[in-house]
Tab-separated table of C-alpha atoms in Angstrom:
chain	number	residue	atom	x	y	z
W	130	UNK	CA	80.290	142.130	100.971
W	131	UNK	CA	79.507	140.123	97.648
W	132	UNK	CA	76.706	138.793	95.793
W	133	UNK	CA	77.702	135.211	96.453
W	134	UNK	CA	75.151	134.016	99.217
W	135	UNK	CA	74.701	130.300	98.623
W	136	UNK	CA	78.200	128.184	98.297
W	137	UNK	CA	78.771	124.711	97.436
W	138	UNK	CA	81.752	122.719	97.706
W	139	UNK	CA	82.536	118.950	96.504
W	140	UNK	CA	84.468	117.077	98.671
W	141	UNK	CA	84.097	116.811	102.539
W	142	UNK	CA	87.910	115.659	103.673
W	143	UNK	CA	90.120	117.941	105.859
W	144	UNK	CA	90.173	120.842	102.926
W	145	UNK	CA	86.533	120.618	101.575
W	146	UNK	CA	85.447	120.658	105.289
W	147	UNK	CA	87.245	123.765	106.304
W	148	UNK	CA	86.358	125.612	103.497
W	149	UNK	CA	82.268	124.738	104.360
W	150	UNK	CA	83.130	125.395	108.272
W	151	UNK	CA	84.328	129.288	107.212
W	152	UNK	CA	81.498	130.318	104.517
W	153	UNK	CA	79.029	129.148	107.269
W	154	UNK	CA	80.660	130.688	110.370
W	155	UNK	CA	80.517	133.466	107.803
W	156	UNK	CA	76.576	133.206	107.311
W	157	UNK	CA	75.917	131.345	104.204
W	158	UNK	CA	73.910	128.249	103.805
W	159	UNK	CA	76.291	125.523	102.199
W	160	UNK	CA	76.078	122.751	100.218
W	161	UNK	CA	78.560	119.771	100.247
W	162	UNK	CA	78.478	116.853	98.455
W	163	UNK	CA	80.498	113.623	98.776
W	164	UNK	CA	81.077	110.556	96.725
W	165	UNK	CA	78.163	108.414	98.378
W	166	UNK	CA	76.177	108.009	101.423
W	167	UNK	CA	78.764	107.086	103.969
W	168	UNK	CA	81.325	109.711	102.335
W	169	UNK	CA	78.855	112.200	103.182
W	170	UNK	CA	78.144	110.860	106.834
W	171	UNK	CA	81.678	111.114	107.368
W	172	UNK	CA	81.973	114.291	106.237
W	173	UNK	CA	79.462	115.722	108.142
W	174	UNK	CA	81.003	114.085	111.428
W	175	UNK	CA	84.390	116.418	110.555
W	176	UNK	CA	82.654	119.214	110.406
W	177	UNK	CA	81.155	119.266	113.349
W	178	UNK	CA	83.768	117.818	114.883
W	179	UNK	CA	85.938	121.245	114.034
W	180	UNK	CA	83.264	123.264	114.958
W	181	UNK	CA	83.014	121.683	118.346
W	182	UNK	CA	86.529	121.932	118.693
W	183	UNK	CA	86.717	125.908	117.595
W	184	UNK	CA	83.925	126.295	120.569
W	185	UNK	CA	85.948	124.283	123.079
W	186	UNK	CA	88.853	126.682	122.539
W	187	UNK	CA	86.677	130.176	123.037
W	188	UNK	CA	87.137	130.696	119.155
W	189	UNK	CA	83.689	131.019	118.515
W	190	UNK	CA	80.502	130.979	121.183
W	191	UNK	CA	78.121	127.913	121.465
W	192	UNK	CA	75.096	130.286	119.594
W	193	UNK	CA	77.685	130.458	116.683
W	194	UNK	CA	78.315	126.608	116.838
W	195	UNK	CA	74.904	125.580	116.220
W	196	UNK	CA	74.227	128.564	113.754
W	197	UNK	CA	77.185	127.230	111.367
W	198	UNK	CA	76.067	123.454	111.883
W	199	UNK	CA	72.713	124.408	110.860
W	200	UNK	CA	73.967	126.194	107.699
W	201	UNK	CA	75.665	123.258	106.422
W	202	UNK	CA	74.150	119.904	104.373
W	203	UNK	CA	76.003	117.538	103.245
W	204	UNK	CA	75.051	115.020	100.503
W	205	UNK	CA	75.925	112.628	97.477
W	206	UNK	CA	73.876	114.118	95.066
W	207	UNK	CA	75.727	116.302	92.707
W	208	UNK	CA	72.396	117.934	91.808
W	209	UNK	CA	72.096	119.399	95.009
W	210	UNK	CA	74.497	122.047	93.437
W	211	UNK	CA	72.362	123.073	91.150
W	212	UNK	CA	71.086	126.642	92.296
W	213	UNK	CA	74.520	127.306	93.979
W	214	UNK	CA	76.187	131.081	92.954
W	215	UNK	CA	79.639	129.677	93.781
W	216	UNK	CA	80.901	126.370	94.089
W	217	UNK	CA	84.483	125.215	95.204
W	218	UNK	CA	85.722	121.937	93.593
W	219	UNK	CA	88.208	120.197	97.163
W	220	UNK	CA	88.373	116.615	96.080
W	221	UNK	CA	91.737	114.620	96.179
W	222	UNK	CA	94.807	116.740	94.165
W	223	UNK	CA	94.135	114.554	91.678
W	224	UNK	CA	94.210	115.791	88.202
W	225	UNK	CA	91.667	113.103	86.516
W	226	UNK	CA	89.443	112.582	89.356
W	227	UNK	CA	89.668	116.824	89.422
W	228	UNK	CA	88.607	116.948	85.759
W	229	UNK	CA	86.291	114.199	86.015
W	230	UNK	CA	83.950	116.492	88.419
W	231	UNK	CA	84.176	119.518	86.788
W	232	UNK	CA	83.454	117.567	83.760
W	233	UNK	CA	80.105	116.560	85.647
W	234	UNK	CA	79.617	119.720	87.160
W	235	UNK	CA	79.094	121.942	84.224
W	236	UNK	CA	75.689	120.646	82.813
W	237	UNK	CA	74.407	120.967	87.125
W	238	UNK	CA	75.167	124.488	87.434
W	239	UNK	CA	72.837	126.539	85.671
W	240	UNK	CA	73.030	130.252	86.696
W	241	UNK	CA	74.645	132.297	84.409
W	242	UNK	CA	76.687	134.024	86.913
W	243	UNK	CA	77.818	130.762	89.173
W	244	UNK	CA	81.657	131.303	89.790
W	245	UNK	CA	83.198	127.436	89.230
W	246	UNK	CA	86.294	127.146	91.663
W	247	UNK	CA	88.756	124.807	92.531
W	248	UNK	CA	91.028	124.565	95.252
W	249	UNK	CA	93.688	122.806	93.750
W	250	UNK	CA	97.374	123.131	95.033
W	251	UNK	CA	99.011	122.890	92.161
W	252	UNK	CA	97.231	121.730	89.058
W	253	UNK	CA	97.258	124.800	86.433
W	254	UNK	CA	93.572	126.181	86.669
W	255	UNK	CA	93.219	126.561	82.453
W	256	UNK	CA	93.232	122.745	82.385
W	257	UNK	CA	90.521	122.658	84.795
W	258	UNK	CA	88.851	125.203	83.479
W	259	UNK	CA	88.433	123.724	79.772
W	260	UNK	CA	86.693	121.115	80.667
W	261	UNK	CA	83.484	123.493	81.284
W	262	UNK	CA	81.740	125.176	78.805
W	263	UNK	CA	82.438	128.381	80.969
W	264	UNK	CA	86.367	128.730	81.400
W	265	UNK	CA	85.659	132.391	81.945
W	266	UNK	CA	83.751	131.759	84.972
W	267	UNK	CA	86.533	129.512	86.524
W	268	UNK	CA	89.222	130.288	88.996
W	269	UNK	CA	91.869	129.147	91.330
W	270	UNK	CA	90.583	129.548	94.755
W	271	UNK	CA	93.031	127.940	97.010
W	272	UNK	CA	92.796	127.528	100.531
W	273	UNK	CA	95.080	126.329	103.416
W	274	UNK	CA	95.265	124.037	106.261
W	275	UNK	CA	93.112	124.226	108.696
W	276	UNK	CA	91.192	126.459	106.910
W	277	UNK	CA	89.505	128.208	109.898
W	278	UNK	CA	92.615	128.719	111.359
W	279	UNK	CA	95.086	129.956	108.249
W	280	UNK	CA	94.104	133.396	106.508
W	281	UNK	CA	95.613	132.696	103.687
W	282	UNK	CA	93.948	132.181	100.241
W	283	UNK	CA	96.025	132.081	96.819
W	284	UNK	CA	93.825	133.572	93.523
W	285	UNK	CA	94.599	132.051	90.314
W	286	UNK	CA	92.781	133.168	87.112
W	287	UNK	CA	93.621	131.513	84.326
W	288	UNK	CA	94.371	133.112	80.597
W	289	UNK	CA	90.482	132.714	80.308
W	290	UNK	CA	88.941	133.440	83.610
W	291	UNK	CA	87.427	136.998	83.585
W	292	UNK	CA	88.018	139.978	85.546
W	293	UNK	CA	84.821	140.078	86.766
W	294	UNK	CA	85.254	136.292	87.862
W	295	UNK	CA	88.398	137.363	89.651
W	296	UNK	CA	86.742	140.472	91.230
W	297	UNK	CA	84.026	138.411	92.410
W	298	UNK	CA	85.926	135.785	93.899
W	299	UNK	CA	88.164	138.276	95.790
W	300	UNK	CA	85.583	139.996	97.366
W	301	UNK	CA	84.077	136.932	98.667
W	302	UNK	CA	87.315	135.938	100.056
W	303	UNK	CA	88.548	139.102	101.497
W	304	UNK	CA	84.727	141.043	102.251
W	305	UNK	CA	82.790	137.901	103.072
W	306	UNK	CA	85.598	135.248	104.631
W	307	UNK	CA	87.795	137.735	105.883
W	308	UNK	CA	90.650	136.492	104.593
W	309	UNK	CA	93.830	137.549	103.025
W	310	UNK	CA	94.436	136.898	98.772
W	311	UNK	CA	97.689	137.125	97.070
W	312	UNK	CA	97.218	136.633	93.623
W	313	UNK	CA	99.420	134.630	90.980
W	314	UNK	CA	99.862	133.268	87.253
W	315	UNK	CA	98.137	130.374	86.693
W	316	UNK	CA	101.795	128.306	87.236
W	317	UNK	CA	102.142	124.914	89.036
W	318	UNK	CA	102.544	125.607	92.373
W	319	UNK	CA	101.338	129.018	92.497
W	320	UNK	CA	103.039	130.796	95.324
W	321	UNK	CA	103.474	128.989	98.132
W	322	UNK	CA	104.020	125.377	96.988
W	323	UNK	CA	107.116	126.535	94.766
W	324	UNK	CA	108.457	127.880	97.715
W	325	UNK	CA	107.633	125.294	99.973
W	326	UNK	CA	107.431	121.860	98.234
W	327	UNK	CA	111.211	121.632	97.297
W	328	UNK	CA	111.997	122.819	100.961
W	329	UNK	CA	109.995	119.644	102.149
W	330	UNK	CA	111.499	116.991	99.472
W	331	UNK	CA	115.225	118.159	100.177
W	332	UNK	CA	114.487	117.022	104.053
W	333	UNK	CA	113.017	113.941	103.162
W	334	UNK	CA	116.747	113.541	101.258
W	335	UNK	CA	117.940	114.275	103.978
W	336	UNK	CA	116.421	111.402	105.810
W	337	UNK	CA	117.164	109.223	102.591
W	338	UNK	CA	121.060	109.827	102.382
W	339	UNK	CA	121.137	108.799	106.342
W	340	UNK	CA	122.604	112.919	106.510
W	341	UNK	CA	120.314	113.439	110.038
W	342	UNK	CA	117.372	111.651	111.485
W	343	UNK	CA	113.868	112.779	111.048
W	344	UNK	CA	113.875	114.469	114.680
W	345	UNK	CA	117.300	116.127	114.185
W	346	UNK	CA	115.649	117.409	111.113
W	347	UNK	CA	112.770	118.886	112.005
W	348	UNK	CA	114.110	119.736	115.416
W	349	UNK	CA	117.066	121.745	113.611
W	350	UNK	CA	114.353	123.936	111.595
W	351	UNK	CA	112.183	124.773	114.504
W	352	UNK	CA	114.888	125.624	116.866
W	353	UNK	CA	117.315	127.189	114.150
W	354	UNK	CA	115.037	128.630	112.355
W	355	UNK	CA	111.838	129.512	114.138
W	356	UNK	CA	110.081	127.796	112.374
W	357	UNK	CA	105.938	126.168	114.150
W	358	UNK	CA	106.805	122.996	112.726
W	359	UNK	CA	109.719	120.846	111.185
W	360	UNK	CA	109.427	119.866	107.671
W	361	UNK	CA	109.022	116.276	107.713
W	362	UNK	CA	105.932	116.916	110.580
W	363	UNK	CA	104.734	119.461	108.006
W	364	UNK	CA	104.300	116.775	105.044
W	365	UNK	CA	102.758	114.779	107.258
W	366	UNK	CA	100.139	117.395	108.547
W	367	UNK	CA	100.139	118.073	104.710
W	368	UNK	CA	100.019	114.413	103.858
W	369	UNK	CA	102.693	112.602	101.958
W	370	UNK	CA	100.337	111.136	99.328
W	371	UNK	CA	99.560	115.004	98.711
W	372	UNK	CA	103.392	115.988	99.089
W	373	UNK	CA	104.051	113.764	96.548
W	374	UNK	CA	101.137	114.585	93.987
W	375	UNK	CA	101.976	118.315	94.060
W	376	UNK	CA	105.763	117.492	93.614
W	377	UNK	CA	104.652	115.136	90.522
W	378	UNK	CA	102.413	118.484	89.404
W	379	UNK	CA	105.917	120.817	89.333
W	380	UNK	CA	108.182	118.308	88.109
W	381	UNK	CA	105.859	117.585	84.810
W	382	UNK	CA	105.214	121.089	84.162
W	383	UNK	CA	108.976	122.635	84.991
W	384	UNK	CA	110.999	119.379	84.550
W	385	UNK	CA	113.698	120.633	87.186
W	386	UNK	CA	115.184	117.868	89.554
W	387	UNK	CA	113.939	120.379	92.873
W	388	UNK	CA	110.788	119.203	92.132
W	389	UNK	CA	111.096	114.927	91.776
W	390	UNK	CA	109.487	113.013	94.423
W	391	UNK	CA	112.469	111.442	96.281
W	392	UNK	CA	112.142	107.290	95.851
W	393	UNK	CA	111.714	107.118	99.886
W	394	UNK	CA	108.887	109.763	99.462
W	395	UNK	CA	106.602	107.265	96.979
W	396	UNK	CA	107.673	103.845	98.647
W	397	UNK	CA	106.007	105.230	101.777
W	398	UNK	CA	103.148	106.507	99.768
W	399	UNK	CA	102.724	103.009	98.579
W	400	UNK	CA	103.437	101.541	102.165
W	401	UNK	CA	100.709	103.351	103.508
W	402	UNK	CA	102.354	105.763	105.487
W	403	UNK	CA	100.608	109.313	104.470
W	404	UNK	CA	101.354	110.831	107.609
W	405	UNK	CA	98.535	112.133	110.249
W	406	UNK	CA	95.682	111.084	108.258
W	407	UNK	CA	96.925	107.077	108.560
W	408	UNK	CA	98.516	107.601	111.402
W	409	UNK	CA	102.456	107.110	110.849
W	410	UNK	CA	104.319	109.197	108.311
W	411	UNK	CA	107.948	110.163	109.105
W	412	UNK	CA	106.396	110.452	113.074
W	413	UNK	CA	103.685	108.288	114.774
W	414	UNK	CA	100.593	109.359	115.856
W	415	UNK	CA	97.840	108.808	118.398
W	416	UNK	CA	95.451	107.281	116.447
W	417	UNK	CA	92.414	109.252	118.820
């Protein structure tokens, strides 16, 4: 186990909600905070919307349900973070609007030993982590979607962040969360999205240079290769506005053409079209 028993997390959308769902199926009392009032209402209405959804399928009992549901508040008040021993930053990947909170984070927190993490997918964690008067206490912490469901968590200290930081944050995520870390330079990209982000922009070239449609595409990968899902539906479970912020992230810091958002990518961006979360990406969804 760990001495982190009281989380917080800023931002309730599909990320900041999973990561709340798992520390309180876990057993900790959390604390999420959203931009305002109806942020916050809305966030609370995806949580328990996952939970009833994980109870539907057998993955946890109805007891469980309403133990996690009570564990977790959601507000607008930053404050609310104030006695928190770990908080996880999982607002938009948005590198202003990231540094903005931590910015207005760092005066909240006042324990000495609060671990300040963010959940960013790409952004290097040092640039983060200097806009606190406590880089040494922050860390990359990143999670996957849907969080309950994927076991996956990268670890990124930066050249400031601590050992003990990193020691602590490990154990919550592997003794408390029961999860899986692999750990990695504070890069852009980390791991997984270096891998897997110029995978997903060479298909959407694909569909730009008329070389296969988006079903032949996606169809090709799952059946050639085995793969769950094709890689255009995987940017748009991802979310192309996302897609497109992380590829912006790589490109700036590595300045290799693998990484530049393909024009088609940002004109749908622009359109509209992020993918499940609006609805239509490179597929159409059910709205319910």
């Amino acid at each position: 186990m760990t001495d982190i028993e009281r989380v917080g997390v800023i931002g309730c959308g599909l990320m900041g909600a999973g990561i709340a769902e798992v520390c309180a199926r876990a057993g900790l009392p959390v604390t999420v905070v959203e931009r305002d009032a109806q942020a916050a209402r809305s966030g609370r209405l995806r949580v328990t919307r996952s939970l009833d959804r994980a109870a539907a399928h057998g993955r946890i009992d109805a007891g469980a349900r309403e133990a996690a549901a009570a564990l977790i508040t959601v507000t607008d008040q930053l404050e609310a973070l104030h006695d928190r021993d770990l908080v996880v930053e999982a607002v938009a990947e948005d590198e202003r609007l990231k540094l903005d909170v931590f910015t207005r984070l760092d005066p909240v927190v006042t324990g000495e030993h609060t671990v300040l993490a963010t959940n960013t997918s790409s952004i290097p964690v040092i640039r983060l982590a200097t806009a606190t008067s406590r880089p040494e206490r922050v860390v990359g912490v990143h999670f996957f979607n849907p969080v309950p469901v994927l076991r996956l968590v990268e670890l990124v200290p930066s050249l400031l962040t601590s050992p003990t930081t990193t020691a602590r944050a490990q154990t919550f995520v592997t003794g408390t969360l029961g999860k899986e870390v692999v750990r990695t330079r504070d890069k852009a990209g980390f791991v997984v999205n270096a891998l897997l982000v110029p995978y997903l922009l060479a298909a959407v070239r694909m569909v730009e240079s008329g070389s296969a449609s988006v079903e032949d595409i996606d169809r090709g990968m799952v059946l050639g290769c085995a793969h769950p899902l094709g890689p255009l539906a995987l940017t748009d479970l991802i979310g192309l506005d996302t897609t497109r912020a992380i590829a912006e992230s790589l490109y700036t810091e590595f300045r290799e053409p693998q990484y530049a958002p393909p024009p088609l990518l940002s004109r749908m961006v622009e359109a509209g079209l992020l993918g499940r979360k609006s609805g239509r990406g490179f597929h159409t969804y059910d709205e319910r």
